[in-house]
XYZ file of C-alpha atoms in Angstrom:
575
model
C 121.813 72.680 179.094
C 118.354 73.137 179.283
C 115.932 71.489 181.622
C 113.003 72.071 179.882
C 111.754 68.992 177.869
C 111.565 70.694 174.150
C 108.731 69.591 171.690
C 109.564 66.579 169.118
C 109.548 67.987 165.774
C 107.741 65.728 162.276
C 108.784 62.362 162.382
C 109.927 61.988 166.009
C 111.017 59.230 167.722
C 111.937 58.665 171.769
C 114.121 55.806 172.650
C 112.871 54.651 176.103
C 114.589 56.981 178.813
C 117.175 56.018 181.219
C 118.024 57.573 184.626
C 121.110 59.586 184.631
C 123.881 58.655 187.481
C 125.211 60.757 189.925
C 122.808 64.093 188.858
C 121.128 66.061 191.155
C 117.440 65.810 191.668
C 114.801 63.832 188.993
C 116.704 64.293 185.622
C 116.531 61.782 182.984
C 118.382 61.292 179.612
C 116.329 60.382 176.325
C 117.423 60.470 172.391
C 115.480 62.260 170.447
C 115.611 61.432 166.719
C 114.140 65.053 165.365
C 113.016 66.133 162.205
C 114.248 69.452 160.795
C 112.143 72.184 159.631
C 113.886 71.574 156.346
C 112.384 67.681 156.320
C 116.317 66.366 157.778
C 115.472 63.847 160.682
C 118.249 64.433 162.875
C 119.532 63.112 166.485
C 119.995 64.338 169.274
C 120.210 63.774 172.943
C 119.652 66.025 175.614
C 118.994 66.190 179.553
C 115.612 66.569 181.024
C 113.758 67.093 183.508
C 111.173 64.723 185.631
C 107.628 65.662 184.469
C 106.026 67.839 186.991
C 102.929 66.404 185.558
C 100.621 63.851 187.661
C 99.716 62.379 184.397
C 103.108 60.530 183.234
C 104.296 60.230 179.945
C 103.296 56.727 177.711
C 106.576 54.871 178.362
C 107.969 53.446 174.671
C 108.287 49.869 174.601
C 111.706 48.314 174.496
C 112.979 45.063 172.800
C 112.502 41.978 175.184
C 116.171 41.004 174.634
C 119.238 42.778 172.994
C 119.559 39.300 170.696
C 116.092 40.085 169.186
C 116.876 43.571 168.066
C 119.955 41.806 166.269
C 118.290 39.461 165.008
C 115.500 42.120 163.475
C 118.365 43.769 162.229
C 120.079 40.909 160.376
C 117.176 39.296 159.317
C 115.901 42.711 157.540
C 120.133 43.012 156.164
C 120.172 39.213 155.009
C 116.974 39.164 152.193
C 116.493 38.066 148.762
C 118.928 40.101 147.233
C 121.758 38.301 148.902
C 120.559 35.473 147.322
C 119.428 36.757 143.762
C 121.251 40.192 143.352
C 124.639 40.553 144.886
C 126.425 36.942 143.360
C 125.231 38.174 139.990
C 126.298 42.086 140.291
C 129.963 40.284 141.144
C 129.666 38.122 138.386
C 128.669 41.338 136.127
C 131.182 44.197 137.409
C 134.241 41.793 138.003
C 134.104 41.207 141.075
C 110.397 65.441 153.322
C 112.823 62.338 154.506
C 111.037 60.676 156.821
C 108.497 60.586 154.164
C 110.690 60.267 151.524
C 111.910 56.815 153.206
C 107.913 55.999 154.481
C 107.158 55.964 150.481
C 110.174 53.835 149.185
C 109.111 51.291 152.136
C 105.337 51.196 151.384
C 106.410 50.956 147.509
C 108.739 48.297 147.779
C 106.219 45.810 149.765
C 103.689 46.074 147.113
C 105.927 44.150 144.807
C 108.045 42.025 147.929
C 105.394 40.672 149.205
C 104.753 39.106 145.432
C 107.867 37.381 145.424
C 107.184 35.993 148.684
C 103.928 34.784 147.530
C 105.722 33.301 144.391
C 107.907 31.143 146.897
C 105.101 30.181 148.926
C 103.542 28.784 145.669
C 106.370 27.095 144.826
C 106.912 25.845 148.154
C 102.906 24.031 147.931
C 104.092 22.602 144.675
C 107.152 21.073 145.654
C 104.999 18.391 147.933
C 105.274 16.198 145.046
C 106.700 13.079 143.906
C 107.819 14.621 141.317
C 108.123 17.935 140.985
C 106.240 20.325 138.459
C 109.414 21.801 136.445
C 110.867 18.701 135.512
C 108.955 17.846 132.254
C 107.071 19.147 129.203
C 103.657 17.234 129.411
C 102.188 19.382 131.807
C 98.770 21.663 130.288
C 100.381 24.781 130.737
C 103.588 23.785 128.111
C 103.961 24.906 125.121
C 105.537 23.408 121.837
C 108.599 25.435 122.379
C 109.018 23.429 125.425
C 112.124 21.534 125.119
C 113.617 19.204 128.372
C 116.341 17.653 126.575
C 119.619 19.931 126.489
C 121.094 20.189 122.899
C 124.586 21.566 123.689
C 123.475 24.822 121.568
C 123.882 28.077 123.330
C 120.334 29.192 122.840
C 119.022 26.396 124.597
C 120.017 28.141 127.845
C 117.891 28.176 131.035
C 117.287 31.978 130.724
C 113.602 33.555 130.255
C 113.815 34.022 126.342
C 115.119 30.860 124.467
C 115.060 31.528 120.859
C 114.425 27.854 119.629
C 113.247 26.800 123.124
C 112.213 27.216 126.363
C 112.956 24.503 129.387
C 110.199 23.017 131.566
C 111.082 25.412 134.454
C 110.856 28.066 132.916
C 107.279 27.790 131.345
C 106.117 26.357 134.678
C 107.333 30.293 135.700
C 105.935 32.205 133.193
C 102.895 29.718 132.232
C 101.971 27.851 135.071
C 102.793 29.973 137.642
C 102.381 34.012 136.080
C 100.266 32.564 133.253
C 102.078 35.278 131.108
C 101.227 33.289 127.785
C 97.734 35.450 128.268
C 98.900 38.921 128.350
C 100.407 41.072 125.422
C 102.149 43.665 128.058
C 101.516 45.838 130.569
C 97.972 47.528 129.104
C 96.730 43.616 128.899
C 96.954 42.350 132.945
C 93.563 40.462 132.972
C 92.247 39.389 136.562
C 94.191 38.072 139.074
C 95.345 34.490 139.396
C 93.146 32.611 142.038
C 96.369 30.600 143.290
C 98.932 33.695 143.483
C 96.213 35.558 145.299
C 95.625 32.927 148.046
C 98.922 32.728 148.589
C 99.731 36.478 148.782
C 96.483 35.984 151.663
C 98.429 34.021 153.527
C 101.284 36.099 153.255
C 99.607 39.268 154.741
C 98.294 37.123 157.241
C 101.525 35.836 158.224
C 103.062 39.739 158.617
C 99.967 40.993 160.115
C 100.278 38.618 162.759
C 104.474 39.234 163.340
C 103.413 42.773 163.469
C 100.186 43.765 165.123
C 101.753 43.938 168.860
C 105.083 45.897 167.588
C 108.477 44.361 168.101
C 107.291 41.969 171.369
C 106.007 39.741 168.386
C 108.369 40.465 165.621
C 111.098 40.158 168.029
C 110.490 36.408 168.298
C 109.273 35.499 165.039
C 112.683 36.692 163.589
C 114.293 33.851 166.036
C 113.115 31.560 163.151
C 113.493 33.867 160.377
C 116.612 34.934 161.119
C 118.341 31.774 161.642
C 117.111 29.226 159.219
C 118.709 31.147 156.061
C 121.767 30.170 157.855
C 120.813 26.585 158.139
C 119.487 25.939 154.861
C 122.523 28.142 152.957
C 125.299 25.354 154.310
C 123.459 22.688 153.497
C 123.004 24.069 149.933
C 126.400 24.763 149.772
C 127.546 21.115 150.760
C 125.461 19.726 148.077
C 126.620 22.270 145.334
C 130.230 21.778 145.960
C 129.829 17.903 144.999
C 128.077 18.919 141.524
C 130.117 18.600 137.998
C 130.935 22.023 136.969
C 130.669 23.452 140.208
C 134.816 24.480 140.675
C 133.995 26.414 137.332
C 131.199 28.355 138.442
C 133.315 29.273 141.512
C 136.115 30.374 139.687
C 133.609 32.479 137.542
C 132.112 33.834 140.341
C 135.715 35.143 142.043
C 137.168 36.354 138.630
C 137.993 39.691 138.845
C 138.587 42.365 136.031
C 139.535 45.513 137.488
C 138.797 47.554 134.157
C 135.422 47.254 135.207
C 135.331 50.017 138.078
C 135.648 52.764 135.207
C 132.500 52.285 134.244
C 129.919 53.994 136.236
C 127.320 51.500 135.984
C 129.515 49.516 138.198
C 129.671 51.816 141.510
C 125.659 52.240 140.599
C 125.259 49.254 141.470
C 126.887 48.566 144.387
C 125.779 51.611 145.893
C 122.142 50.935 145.153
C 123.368 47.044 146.599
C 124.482 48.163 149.821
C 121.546 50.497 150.305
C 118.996 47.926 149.646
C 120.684 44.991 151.520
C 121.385 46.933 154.738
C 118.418 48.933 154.402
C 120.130 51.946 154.468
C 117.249 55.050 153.580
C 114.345 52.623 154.282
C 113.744 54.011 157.493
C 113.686 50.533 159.455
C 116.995 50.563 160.987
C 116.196 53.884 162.103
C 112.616 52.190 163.098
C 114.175 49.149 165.128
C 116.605 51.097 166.762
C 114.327 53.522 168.570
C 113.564 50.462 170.334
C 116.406 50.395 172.381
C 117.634 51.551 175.339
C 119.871 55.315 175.325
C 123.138 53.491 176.405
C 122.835 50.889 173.610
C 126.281 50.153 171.762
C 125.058 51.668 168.450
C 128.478 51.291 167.113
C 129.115 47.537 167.906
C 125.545 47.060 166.172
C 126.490 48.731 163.025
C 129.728 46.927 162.622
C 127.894 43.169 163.437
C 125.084 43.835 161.119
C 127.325 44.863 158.131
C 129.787 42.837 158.585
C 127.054 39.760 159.015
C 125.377 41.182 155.779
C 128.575 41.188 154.048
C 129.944 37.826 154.925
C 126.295 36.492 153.988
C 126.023 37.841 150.572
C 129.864 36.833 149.835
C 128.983 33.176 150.952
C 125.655 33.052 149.602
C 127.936 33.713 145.988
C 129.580 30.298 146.158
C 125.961 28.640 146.445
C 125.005 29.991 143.385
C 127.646 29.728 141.454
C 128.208 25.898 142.216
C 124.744 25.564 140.996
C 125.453 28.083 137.783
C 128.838 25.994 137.417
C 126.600 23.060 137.384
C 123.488 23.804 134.822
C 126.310 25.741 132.785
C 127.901 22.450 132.295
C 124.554 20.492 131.936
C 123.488 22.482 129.344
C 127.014 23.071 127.019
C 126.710 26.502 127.585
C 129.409 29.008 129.089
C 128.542 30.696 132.554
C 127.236 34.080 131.555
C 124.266 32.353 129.145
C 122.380 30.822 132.556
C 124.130 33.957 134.893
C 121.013 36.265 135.760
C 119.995 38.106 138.477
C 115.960 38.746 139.896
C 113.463 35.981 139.615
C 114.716 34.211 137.106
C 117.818 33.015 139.139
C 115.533 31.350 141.862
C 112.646 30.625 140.663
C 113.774 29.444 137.316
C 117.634 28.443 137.245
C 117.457 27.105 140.574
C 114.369 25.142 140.490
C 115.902 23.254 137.398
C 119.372 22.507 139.035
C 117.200 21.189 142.067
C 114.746 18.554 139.959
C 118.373 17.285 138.693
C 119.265 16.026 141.862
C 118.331 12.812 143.727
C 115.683 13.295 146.414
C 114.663 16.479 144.679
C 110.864 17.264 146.289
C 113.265 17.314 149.538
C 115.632 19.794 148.333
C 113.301 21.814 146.743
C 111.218 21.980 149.868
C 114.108 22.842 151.543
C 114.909 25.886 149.196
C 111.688 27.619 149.084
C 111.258 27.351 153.002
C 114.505 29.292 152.949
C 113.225 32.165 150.444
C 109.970 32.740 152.680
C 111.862 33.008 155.926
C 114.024 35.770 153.686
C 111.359 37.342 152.518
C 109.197 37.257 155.663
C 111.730 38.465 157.867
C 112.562 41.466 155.640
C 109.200 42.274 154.411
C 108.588 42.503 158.519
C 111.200 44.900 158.770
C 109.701 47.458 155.889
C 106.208 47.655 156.906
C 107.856 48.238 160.301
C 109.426 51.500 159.188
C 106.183 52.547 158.365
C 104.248 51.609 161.169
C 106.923 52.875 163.447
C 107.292 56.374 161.526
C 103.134 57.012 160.743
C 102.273 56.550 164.476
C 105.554 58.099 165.977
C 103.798 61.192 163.835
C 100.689 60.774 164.533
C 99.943 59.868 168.111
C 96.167 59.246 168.002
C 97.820 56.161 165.761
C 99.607 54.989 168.682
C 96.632 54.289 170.824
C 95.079 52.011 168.206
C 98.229 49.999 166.530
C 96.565 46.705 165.706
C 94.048 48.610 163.973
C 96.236 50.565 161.702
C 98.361 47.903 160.701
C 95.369 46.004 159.965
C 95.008 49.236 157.327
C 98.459 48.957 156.360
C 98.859 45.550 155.620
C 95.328 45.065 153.716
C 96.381 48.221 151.397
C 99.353 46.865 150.705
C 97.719 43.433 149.334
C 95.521 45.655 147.556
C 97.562 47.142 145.178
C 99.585 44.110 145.216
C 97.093 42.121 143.505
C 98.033 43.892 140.014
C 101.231 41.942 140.377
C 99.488 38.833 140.494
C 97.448 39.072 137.751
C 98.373 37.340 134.078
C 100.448 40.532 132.775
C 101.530 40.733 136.857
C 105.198 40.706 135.972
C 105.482 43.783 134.177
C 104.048 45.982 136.929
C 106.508 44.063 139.122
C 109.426 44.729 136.717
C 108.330 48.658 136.935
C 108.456 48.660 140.242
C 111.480 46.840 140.824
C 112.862 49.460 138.891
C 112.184 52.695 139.517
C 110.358 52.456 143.470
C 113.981 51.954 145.230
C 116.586 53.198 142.506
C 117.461 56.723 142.721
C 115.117 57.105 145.321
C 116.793 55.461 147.613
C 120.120 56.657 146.932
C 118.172 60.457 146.804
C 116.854 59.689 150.397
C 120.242 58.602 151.598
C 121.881 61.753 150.381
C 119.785 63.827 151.736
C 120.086 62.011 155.171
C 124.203 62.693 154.750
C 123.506 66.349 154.322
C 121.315 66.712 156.687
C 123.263 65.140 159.482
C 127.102 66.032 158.855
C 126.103 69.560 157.479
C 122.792 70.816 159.277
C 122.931 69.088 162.477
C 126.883 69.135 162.267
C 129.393 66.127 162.448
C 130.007 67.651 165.912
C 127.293 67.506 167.760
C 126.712 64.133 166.212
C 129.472 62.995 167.488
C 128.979 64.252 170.968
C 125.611 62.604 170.572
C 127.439 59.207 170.286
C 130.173 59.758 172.769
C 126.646 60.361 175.341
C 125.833 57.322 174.397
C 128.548 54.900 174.251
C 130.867 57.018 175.891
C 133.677 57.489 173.259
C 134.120 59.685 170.419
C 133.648 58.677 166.917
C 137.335 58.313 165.036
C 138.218 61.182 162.752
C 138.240 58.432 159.977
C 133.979 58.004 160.604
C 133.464 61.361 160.580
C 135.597 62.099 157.609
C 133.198 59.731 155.945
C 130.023 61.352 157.347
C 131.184 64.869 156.265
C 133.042 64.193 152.877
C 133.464 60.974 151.587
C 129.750 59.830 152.018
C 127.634 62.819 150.015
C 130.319 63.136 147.667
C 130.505 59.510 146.817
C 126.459 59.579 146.667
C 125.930 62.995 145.136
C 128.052 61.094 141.997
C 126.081 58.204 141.959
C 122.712 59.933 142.234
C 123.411 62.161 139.203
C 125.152 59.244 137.124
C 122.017 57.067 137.918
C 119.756 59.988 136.178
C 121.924 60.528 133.184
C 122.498 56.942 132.383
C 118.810 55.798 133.053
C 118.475 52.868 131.062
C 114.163 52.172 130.378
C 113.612 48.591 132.129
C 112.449 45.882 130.032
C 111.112 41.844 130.552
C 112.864 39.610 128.425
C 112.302 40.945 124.851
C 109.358 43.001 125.946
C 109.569 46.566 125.805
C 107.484 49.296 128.097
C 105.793 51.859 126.405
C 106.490 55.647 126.895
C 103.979 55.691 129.362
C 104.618 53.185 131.198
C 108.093 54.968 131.713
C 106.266 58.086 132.757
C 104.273 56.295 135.762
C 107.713 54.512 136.732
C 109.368 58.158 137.029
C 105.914 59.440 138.316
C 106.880 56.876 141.449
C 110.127 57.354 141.701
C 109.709 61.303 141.783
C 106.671 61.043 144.555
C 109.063 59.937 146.789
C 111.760 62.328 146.321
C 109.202 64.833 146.008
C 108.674 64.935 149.696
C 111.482 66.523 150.722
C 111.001 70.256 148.812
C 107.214 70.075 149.614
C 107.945 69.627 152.882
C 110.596 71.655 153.572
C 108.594 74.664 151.631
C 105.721 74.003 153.690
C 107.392 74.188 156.673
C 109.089 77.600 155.361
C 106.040 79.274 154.551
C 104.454 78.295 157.550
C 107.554 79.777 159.880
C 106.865 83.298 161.296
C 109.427 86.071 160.862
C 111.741 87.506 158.023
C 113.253 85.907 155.784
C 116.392 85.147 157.663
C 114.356 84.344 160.902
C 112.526 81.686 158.900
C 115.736 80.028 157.455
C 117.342 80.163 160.642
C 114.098 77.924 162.523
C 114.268 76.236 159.288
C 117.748 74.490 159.512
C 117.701 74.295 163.356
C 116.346 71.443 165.366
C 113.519 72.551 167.488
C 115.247 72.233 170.959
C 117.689 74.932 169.975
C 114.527 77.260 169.204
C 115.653 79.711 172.196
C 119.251 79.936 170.869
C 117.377 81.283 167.426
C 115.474 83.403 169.143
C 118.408 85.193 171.018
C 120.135 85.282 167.538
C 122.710 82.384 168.482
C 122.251 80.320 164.922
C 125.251 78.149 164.607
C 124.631 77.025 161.276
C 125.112 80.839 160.470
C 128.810 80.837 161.591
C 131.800 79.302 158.935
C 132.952 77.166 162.043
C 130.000 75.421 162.261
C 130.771 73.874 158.351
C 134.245 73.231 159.347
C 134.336 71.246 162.040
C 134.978 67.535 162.132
């Protein structure tokens, strides 16, 4: 093993080093999380020597305590689409890439941050006697506004009533989005003084959990973290007592099996998982170069998901005791108030709260829940790109507060389209298409790159240096088959089965479309630039280039004396 400390390819990242036992002289042991020539980050860990250098190394800061990387970890896992996305998708179905992942982050918090903003506004409005939602003589109703349920279907608390629309949801789309003024996406108008403040105090409240790196997020998530917990059971206690409540349970934990033939189905839950762990966002990969080498990576990935899961399973039985609940309010069956995205908590859920005694309380309650979800998670995104620009660029390093300062105030910038009248729609686009494909795109590529590049192997070894055991052949089965193949599918059923996204009964234009795509692509886009960049920039033939090219850069002398692994059939087989 080499003793010589090898250059960090793009995208690097050094876990803080830890002093080997028992060796002999000054030799330390560091991770290094490298990025392919081909644009694959990959890990690996290797022995070094002590720098002969007088000048030493910048030392990468570690996590105060291992309880606040965990709770960075969970709090980015446990977000808003526990709440809003994964009850309804059971309801539903019956039951360059570094880069790549930099983009999907940075595109996702120009339209998380909104919703955040959204509960923040609710959250000032629910400091009430009585709260804003509950009636239709406010300025912002309309005549369609109806508060009096008529037993008829279409008097359902969705976003599009035919005969009429409840007092929550025009307070959403009138007196909060002020929709009423915009004719779609080509009409946004300015933005709305009140969202804007509030999506101020939102980037002022993640510029200051961020601008000193993980000693300050690492706190702030103490808070974040926890009170989701706190607020969820005390949610659920109430919605269990509700009428209708046993029948929105039994909805929710119906299952029809048929379901899982459809493809849309596995779409889903792929693109679920992904999203709620945070699986291609880059931040997991962004909190744990925090840690120490001989951290229990393992024990951290089974808590987190297993947290996660148990979270968005539980989280299902609040909402359906509330669905249960306005379902039988309103005379309507399940699936005609069962919706997923905003309208589930900031229209369906706002009602069901004004119905209940002490409801400025509860509703307080309930929105103070939503920001710490959001915060917590929106943290963890801008995180991954703080983490991944200045691990690149060092010069970045030396002046942190600054750039996130940049960060933060570009990504209000273009947030402020979101908050303007026709706001919505640009946030529907983006929901859509910045973390759909992509995402799953960005994960596949991260499969390939480090069962079949780097090799399930040496991965493995990698881990057993760490924690001191081998992976099972069952998780390295999964890394080398099950994983890609299962994604591959998805990724190509996702493309052929693109449905165009649409608000309520509006529909985008063709262009509109086009710029969704145009997003969606830039990410994924990053990978073959890169990766051709980096090939036409390699000296040597053609084979010499390809073999730097799919080799991490600390095996650059085994290239050179024509030792390519990746260039031998046993190097694809193993497991």
């Amino acid at each position: 093993m080499s003793e010589r400390k090898c250059p960090v390819g793009l995208m690097s990242s050094v876990v803080a080093p830890a002093k080997e036992p028992n060796a002999v002289g000054p030799r330390e042991v560091e991770l290094v999380l490298v990025k392919e020539q081909n644009g694959v980050q990959l890990t690996n860990s290797t022995l070094i020597s002590a720098p002969h250098s007088p000048v030493e190394a910048q030392e990468r800061e570690t996590w105060g305590k291992k309880i606040d990387f965990l709770l960075s970890v969970i709090g980015f896992a446990v977000d808003l689409a526990n709440v809003w996305r994964f009850p309804y998708l059971c309801y539903k179905n019956g039951g360059g890439v570094g880069f790549t992942v930099i983009l999907i982050s940075l595109y996702v918090g120009f339209f998380y941050n909104v919703i955040i903003a959204w509960a923040l506004h609710y959250l000032f409005s629910s400091f009430s006697v009585e709260l804003p939602w509950t009636h239709c003589n406010n300025t912002w109703n309309s005549p369609n506004c109806s508060d009096a349920p008529t037993g008829n279907a279409s008097d359902s608390p969705g976003l599009n009533s035919t005969f009429g629309t409840t007092p929550a949801a025009e307070y959403f789309e009138r007196g909060v989005l002020h929709l009423h003024l915009s004719h779609g996406i080509d009409d946004l108008g300015p933005p709305r003084w009140q969202l804007t403040a509030c999506l101020v105090l939102v980037i002022v409240l993640l510029y200051f959990s961020l601008w000193k790196g993980v000693k300050t997020s690492g706190k702030v998530v103490w808070i974040t973290a926890t009170m989701p917990y706190v607020v969820l059971t005390a949610l659920l206690l109430r919605g269990l007592t509700l009428p209708g409540a046993i029948d929105g349970i039994r909805a929710y934990l119906s299952v029809d099996f048929y379901r899982l033939c459809e493809a849309s189905v596995w779409i889903d839950a792929a693109t679920q998982v992904c999203f709620s762990l945070g699986v291609g966002f880059g931040v997991l990969i962004a909190f744990s170069s925090y840690n120490k080498f001989t951290n229990n990576c393992y024990r951290d990935a089974i808590l987190t998901t297993s947290i996660n899961s148990l979270t968005s399973f539980s989280s299902g039985f609040v909402v359906f005791s509330f669905l249960g609940y306005m379902a039988q309010k309103h005379s309507v069956p399940i699936g005609d108030v069962a919706e997923d995205g905003p309208g589930l908590i900031f229209i369906i859920y706002p009602e069901a709260i004004a119905t209940l005694p002490l409801s400025s309380a509860w509703a307080v309650v309930f929105f103070i829940m939503l920001l710490t979800l959001g915060l917590d998670s929106a943290m963890g995104g801008m995180e991954s790109v703080i983490t991944g620009l200045i691990d690149e660029f060092q010069l970045l390093h030396r002046h942190r507060e600054l750039f996130t300062l940049c960060i933060v105030l570009g990504t209000f910038l273009l947030s402020l389209f979101c908050v303007t009248n026709g706001g919505i729609y640009v946030f529907t686009l983006l929901d859509h298409f910045a973390a759909g494909t992509s995402i799953l795109f960005g994960v596949l590529i991260e499969a390939i790159g480090v069962a079949w590049f780097y090799g399930v192997r040496q991965f493995s070894e990698d881990i057993k240096q760490m924690t001191g055991r081998r992976p099972s052949l069952y998780w390295r089965l999964c890394w080398k088959l099950v994983s890609p193949c299962f994604l591959l599918f998805v990724v190509v059923v996702s493309v052929v089965t693109f449905r165009p996204p649409h608000y309520g009964t509006y529909v985008f234009p063709a262009w509109a479309n086009a710029l969704g795509w145009a997003v969606a692509t830039s990410s994924m886009a990053m990978v073959p630039i890169y990766a051709a960049y980096k090939f036409c920039s390699l000296p040597g033939s053609f084979r010499e280039k390809l073999a730097q090219a799919i080799t991490p850069e600390k095996d650059r002398e085994l290239v050179n004396r024509g030792e390519v692994r990746q260039f031998t059939l046993r190097h694809w087989l193993l497991v």
